[in-house]
PDB file of C-alpha atoms and ligand atoms in Angstrom:
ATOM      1  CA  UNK A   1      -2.351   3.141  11.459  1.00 94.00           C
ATOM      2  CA  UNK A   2      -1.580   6.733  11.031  1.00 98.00           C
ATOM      3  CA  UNK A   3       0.538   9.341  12.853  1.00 97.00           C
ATOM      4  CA  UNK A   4       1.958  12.479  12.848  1.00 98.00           C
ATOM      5  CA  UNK A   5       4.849  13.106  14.390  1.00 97.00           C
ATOM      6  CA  UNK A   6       5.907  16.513  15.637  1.00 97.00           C
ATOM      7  CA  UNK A   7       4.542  18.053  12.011  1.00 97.00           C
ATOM      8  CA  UNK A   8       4.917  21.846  11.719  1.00 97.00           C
ATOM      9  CA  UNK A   9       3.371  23.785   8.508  1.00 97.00           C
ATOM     10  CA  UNK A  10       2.850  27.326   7.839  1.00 97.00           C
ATOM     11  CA  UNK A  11       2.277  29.391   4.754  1.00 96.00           C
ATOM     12  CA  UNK A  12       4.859  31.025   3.537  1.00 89.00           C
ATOM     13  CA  UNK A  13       6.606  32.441   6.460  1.00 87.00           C
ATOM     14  CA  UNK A  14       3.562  32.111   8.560  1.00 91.00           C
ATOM     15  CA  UNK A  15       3.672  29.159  10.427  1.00 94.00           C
ATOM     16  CA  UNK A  16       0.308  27.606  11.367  1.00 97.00           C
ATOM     17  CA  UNK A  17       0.879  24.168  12.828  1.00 97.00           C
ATOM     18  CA  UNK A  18       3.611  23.617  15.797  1.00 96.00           C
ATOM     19  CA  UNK A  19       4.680  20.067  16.759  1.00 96.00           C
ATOM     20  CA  UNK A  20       1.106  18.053  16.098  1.00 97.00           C
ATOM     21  CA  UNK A  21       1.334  14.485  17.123  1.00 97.00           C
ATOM     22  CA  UNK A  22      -1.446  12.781  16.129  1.00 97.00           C
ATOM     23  CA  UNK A  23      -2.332   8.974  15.849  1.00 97.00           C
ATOM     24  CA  UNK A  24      -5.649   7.348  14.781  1.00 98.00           C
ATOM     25  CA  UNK A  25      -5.704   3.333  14.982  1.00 98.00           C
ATOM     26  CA  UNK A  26      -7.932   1.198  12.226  1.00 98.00           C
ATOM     27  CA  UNK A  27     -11.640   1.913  13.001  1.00 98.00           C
ATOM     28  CA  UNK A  28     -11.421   4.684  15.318  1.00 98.00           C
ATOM     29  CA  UNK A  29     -12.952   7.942  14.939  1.00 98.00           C
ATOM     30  CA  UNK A  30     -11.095  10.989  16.185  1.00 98.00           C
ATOM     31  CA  UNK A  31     -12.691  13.989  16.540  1.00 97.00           C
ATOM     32  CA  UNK A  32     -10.486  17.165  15.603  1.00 96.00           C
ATOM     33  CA  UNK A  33     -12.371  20.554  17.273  1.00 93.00           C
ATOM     34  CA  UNK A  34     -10.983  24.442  17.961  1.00 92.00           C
ATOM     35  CA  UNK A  35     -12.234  27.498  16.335  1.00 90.00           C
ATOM     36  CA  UNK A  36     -11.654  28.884  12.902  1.00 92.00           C
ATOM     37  CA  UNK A  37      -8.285  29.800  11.903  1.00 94.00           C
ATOM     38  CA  UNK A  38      -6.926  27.226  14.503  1.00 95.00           C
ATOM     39  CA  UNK A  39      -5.420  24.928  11.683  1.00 97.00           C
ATOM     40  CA  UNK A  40      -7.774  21.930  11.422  1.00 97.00           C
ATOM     41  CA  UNK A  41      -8.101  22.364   8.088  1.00 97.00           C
ATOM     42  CA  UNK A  42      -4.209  23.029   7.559  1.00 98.00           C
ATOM     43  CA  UNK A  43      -3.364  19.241   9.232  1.00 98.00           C
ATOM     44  CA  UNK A  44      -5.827  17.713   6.842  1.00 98.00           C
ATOM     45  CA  UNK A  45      -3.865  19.331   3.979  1.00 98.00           C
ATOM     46  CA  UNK A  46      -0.771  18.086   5.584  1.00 98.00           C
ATOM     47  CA  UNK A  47      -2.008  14.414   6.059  1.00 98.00           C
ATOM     48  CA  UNK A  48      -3.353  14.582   2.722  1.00 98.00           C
ATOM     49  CA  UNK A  49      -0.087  15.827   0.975  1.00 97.00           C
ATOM     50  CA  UNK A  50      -1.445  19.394  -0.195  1.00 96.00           C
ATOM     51  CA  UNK A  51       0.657  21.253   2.007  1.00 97.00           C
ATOM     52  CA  UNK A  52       4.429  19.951   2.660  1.00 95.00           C
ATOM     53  CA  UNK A  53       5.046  19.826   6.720  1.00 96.00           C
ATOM     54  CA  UNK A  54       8.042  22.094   7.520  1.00 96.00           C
ATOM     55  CA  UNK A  55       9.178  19.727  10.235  1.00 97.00           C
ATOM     56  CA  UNK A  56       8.036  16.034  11.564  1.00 97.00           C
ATOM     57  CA  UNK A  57       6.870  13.357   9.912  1.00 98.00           C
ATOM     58  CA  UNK A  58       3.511  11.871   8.512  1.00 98.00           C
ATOM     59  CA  UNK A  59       3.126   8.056   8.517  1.00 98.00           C
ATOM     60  CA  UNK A  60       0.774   5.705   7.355  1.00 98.00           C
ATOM     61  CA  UNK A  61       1.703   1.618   9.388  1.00 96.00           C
ATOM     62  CA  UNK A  62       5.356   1.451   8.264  1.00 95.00           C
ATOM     63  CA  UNK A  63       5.544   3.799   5.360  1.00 96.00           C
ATOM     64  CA  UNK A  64       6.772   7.243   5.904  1.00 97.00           C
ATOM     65  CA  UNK A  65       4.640   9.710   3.798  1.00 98.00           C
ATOM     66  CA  UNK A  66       6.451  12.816   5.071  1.00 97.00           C
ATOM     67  CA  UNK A  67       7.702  13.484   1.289  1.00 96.00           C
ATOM     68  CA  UNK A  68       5.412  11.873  -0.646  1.00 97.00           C
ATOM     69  CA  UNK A  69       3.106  13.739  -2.894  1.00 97.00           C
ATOM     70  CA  UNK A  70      -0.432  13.621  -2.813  1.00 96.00           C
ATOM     71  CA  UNK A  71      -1.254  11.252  -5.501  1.00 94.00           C
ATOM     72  CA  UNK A  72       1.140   8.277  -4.043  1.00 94.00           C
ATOM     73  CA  UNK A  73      -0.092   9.420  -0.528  1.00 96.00           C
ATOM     74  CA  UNK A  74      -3.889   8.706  -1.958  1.00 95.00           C
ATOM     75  CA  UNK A  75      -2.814   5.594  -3.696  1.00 93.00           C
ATOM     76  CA  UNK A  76      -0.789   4.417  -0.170  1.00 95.00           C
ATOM     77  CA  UNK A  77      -4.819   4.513   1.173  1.00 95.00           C
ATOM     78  CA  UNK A  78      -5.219   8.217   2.464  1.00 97.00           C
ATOM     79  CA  UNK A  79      -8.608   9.747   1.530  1.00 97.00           C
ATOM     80  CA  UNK A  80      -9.270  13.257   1.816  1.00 97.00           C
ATOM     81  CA  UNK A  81     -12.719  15.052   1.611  1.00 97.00           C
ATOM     82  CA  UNK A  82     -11.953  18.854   1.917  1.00 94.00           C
ATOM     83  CA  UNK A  83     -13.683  20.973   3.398  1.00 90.00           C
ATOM     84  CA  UNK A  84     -16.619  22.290   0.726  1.00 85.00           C
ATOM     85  CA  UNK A  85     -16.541  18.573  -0.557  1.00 82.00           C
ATOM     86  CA  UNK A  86     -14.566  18.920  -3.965  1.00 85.00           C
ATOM     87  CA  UNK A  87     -17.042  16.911  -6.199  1.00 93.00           C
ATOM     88  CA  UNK A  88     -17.754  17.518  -9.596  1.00 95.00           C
ATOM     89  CA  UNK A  89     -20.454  19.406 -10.404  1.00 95.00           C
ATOM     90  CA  UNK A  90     -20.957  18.984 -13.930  1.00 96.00           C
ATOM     91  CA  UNK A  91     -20.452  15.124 -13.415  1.00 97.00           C
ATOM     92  CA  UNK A  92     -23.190  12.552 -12.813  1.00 97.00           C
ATOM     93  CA  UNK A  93     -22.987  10.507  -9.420  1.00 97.00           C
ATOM     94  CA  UNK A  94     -21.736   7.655 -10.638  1.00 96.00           C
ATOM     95  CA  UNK A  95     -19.065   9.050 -12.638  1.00 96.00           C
ATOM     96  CA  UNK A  96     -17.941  10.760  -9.214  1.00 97.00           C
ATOM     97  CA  UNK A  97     -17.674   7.186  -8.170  1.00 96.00           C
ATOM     98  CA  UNK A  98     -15.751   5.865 -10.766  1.00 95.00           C
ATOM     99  CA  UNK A  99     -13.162   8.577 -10.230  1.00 93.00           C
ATOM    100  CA  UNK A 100     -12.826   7.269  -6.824  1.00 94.00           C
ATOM    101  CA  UNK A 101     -11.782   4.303  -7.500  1.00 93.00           C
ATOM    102  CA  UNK A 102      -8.635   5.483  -9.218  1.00 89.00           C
ATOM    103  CA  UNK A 103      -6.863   6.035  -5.602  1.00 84.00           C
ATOM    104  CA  UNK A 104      -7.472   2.166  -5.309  1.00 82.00           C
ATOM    105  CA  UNK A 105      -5.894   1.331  -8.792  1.00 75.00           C
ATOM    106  CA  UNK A 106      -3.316  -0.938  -6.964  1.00 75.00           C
ATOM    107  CA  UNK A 107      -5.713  -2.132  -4.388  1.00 75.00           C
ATOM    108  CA  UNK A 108      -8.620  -2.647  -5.972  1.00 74.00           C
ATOM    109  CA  UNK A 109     -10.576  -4.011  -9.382  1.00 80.00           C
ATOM    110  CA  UNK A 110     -11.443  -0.681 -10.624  1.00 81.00           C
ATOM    111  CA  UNK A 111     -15.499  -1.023  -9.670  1.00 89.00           C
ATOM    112  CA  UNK A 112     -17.738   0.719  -7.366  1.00 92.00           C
ATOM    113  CA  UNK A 113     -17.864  -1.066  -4.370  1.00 91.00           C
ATOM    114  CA  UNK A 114     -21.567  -2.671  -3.714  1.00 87.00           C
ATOM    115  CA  UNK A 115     -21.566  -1.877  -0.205  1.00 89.00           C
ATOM    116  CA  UNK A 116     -21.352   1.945  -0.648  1.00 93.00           C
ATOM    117  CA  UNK A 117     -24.777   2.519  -1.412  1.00 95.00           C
ATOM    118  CA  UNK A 118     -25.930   0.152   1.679  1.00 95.00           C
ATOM    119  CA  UNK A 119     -23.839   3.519   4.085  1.00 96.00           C
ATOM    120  CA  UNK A 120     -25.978   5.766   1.132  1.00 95.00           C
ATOM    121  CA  UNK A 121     -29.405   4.208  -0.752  1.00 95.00           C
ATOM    122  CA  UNK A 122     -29.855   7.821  -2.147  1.00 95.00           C
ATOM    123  CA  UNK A 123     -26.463   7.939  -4.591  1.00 96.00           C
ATOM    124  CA  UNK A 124     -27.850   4.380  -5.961  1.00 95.00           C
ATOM    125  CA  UNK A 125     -30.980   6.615  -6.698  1.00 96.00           C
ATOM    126  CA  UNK A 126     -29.416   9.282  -7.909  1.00 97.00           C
ATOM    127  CA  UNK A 127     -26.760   7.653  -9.958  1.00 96.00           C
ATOM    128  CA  UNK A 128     -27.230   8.951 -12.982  1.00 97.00           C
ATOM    129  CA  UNK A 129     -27.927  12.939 -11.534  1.00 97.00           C
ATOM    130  CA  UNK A 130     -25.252  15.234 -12.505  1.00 97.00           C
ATOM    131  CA  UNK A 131     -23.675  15.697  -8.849  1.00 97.00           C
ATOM    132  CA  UNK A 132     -23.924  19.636  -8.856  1.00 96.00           C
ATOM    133  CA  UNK A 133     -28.529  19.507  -8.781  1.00 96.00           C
ATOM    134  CA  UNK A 134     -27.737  17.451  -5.368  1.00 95.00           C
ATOM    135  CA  UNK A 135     -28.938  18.687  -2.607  1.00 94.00           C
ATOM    136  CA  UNK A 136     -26.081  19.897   0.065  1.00 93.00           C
ATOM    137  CA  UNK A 137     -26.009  17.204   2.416  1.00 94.00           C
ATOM    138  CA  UNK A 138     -26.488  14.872  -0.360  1.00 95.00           C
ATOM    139  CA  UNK A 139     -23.092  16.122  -2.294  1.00 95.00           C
ATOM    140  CA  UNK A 140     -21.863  15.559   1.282  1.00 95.00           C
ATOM    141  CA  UNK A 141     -22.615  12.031   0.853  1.00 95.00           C
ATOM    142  CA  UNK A 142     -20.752  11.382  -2.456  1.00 96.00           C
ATOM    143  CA  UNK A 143     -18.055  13.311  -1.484  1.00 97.00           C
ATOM    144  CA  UNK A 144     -17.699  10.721   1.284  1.00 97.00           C
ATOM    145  CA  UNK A 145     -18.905   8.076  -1.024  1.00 97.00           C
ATOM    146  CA  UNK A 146     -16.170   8.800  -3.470  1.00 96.00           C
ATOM    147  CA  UNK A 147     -13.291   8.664  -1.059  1.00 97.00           C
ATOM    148  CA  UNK A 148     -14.709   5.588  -0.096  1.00 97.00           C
ATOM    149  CA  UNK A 149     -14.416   3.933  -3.565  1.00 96.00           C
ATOM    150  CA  UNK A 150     -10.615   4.057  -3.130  1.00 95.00           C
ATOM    151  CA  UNK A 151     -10.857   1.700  -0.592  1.00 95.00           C
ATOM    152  CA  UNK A 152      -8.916   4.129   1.968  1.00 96.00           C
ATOM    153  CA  UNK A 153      -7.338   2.768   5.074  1.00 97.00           C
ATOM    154  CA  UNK A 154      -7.550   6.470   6.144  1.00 98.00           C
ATOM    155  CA  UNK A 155     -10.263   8.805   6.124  1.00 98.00           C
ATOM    156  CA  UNK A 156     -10.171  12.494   6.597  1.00 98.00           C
ATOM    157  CA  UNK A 157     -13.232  14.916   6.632  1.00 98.00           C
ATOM    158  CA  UNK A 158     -13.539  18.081   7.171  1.00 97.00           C
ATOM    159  CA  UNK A 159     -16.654  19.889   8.395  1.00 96.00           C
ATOM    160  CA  UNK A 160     -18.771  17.392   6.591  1.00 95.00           C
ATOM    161  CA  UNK A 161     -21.716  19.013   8.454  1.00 94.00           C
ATOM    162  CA  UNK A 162     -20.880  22.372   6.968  1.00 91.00           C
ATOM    163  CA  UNK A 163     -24.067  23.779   5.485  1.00 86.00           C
ATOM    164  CA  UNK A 164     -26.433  21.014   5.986  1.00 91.00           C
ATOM    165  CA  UNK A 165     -29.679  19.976   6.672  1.00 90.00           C
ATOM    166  CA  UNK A 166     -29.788  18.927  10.656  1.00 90.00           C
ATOM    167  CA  UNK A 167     -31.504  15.111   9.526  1.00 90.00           C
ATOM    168  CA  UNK A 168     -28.459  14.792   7.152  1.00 90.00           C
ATOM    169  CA  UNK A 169     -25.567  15.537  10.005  1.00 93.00           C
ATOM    170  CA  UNK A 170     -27.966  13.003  12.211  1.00 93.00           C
ATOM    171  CA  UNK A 171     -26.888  10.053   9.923  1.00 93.00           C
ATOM    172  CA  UNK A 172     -23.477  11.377   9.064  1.00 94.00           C
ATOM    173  CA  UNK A 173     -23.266  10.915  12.851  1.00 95.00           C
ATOM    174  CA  UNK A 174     -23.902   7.860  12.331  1.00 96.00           C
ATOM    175  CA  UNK A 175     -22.271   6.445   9.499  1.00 97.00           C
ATOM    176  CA  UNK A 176     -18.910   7.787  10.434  1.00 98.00           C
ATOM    177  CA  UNK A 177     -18.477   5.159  13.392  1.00 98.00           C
ATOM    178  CA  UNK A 178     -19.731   2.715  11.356  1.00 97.00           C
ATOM    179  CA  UNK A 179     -17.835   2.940   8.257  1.00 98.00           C
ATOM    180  CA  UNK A 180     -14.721   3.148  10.645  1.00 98.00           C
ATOM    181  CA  UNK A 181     -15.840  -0.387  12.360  1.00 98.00           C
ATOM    182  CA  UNK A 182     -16.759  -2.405   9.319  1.00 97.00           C
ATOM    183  CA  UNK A 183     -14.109  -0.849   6.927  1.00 96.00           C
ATOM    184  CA  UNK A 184     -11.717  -0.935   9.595  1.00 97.00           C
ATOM    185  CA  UNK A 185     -10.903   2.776   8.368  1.00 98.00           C
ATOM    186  CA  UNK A 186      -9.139   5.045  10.766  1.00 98.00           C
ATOM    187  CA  UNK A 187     -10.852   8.357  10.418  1.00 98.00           C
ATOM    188  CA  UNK A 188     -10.474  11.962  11.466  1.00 98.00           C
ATOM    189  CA  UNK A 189     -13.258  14.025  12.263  1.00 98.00           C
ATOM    190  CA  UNK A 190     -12.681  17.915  11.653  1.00 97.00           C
ATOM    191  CA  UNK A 191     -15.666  19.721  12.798  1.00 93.00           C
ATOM    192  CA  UNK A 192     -17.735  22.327  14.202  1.00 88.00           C
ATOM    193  CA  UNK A 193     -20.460  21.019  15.037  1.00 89.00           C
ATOM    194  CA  UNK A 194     -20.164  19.779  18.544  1.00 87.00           C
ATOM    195  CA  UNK A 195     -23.194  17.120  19.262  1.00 88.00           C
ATOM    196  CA  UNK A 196     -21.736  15.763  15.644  1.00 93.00           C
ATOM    197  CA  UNK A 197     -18.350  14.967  17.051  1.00 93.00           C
ATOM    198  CA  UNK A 198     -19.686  13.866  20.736  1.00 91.00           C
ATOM    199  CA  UNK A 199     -21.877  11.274  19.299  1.00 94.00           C
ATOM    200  CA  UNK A 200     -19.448  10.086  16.613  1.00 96.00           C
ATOM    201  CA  UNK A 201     -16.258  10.239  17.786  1.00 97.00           C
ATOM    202  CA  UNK A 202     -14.191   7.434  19.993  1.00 97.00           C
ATOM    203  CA  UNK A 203     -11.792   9.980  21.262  1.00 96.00           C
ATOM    204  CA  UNK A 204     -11.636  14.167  21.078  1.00 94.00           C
ATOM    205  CA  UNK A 205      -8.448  16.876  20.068  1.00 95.00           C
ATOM    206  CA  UNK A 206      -9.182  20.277  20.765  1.00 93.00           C
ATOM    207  CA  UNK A 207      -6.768  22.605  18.212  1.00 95.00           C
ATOM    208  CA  UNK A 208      -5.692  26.566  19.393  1.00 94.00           C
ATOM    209  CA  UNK A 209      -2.823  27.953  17.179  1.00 95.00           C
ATOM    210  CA  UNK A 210      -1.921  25.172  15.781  1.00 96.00           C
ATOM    211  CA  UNK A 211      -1.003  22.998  18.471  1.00 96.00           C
ATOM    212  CA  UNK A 212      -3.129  20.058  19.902  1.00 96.00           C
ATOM    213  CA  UNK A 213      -3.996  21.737  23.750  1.00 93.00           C
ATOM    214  CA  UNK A 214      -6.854  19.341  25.020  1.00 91.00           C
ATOM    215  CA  UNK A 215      -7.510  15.226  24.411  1.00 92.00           C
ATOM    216  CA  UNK A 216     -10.192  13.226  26.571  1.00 89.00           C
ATOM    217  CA  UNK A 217     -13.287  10.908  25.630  1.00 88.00           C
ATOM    218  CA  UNK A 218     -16.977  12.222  24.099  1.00 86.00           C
ATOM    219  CA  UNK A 219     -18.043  11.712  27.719  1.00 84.00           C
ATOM    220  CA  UNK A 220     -15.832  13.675  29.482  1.00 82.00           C
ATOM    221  CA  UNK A 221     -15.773  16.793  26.872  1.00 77.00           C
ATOM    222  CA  UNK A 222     -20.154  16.214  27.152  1.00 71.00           C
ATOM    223  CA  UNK A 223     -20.292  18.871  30.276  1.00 69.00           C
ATOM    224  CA  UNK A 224     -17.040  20.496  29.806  1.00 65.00           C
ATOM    225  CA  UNK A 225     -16.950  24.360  30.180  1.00 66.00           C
ATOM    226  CA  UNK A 226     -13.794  23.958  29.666  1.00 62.00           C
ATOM    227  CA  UNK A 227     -14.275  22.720  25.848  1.00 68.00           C
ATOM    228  CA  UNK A 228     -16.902  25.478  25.704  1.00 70.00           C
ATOM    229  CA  UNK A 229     -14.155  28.125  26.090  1.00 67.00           C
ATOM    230  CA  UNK A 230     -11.600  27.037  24.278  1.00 65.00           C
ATOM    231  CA  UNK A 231     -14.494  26.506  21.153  1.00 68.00           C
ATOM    232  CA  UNK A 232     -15.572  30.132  21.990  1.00 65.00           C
ATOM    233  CA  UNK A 233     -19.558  28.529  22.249  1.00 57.00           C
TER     234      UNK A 233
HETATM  235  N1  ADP B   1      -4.006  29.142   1.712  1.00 65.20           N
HETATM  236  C1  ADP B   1      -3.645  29.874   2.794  1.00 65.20           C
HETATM  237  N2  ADP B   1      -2.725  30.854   2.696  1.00 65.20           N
HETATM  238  C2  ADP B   1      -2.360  31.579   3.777  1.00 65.20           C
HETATM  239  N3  ADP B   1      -2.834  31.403   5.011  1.00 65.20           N
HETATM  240  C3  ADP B   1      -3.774  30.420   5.166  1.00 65.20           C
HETATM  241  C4  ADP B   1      -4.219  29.621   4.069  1.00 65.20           C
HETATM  242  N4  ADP B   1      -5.128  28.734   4.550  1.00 65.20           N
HETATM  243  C5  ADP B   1      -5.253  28.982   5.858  1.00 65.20           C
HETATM  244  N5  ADP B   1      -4.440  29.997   6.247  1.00 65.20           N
HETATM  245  C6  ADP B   1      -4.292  30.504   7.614  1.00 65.20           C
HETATM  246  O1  ADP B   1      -3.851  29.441   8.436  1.00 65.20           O
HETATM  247  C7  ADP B   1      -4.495  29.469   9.699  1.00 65.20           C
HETATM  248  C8  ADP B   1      -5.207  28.147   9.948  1.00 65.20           C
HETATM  249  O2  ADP B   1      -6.236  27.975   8.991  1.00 65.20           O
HETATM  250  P1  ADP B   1      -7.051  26.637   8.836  1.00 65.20           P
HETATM  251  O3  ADP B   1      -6.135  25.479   8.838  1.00 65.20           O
HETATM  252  O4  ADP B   1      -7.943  26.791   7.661  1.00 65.20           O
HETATM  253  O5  ADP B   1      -7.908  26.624  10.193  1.00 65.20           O
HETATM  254  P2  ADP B   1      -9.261  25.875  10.564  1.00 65.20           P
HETATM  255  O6  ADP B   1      -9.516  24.819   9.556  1.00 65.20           O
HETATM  256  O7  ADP B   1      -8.998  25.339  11.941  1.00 65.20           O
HETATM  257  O8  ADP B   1     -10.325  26.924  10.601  1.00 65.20           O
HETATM  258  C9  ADP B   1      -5.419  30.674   9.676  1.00 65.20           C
HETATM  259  O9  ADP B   1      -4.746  31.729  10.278  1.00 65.20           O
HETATM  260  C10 ADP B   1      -5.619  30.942   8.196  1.00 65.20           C
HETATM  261  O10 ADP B   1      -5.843  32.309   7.974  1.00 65.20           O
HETATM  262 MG1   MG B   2     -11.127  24.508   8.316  1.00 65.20          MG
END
């Protein structure tokens, strides 16, 4: 569904990322761990079309992305939640919503799907909240709730435990495998938080300076000093 091929990225004339190939198939979850500053964040960006890769290629089934900008990349089915979420604050819930469904314009009809409060009850309760008097984890939830909106073949999140109460990462743990099954969404998993990604991802990537140095299953990174190290726990 998606891959990466050899991308490198940098800022300005530092690079960051160095020959990342990455692929995610339709309902898998990939977890994406390594420290801070290792470039997690950085790929997203790349994926997403914030940052332009200075080498490789980004593609999404047959359509190559690599130049694309980030509104056609969106549109094509990639949704990103960045890291601190990137809702608005001063809208309500369901206005967040609505601007989801934009990224589906050619996709979709333009409404909220149903089904996205049955993955949330709360944003059907809050609906009419302005987003910003959520609670954290509950911004976390229509952040992922938005991107969801525009009916995404892709899903990127990062950190979506960041700041959060430890019931609320217990069902993001959760619902990330299971959005990925019934959507059929391929979805990368940037995060800290290790039991999160152990429980909800099909597959791990450990990230050091930018290059991908460690891939195995939840079950073999579950007693792995050697994940310990390179996360620095
Ligand atoms: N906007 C930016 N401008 C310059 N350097 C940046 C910027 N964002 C991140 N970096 C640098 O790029 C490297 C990777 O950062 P990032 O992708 O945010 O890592 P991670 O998400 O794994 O913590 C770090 O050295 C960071 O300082
Ligand atoms: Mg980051």
């Amino acid at each position: 569904m998606l891959r990466t091929l050899a991308v490198s990225a940098g800022y300005g004339l530092l690079p960051v990322l160095n020959g990342i190939d990455l692929g995610v198939a339709a309902g898998e979850v990939v977890g994406l761990l390594g420290r801070n500053g290792a470039g997690k964040t950085t790929l997203l960006r790349v994926i997403a079309g914030g940052l332009k890769a200075s080498g490789g290629a980004v593609v999404l089934g047959d359509q190559d992305l690599t130049n694309a900008p980030a509104f056609r990349r969106a549109r094509a089915g990639i949704a990103h939640v960045p890291q601190g979420r990137g809702i608005f604050n001063q809208l309500t819930v369901r206005q967040n919503l609505e601007v989801g469904t934009r990224a589906a314009r050619d996709r979709g009809d333009g409404d909220i799907p149903a089904d996205i409060f049955g993955y949330f009850p709360i944003l059907r309760e809050r609906e009419a909240q302005t987003a910003g008097t959520l609670s954290g984890g509950q911004q976390q939830m229509l952040a992922i709730g938005r991107a969801l909106c525009g009916l995404p073949s892709v899903l990127l999140l990062d950190e979506p435990s960041e700041g959060i109460q430890p019931n609320i990462v217990q069902s993001i743990a959760e619902l990330v495998p299971r959005i990925a099954r019934e959507r059929g969404i391929a979805i990368v998993l940037v995060e800290q938080n290790l039991d999160l990604v152990l429980k909800a991802a099909d597959r791990c990537l450990v990230m050091e300076k930018g290059r991908i140095v460690h891939e195995g299953t939840p079950e073999a990174f579950a007693d792995e000093t050697l994940l310990k190290d390179l996360l620095a726990l």
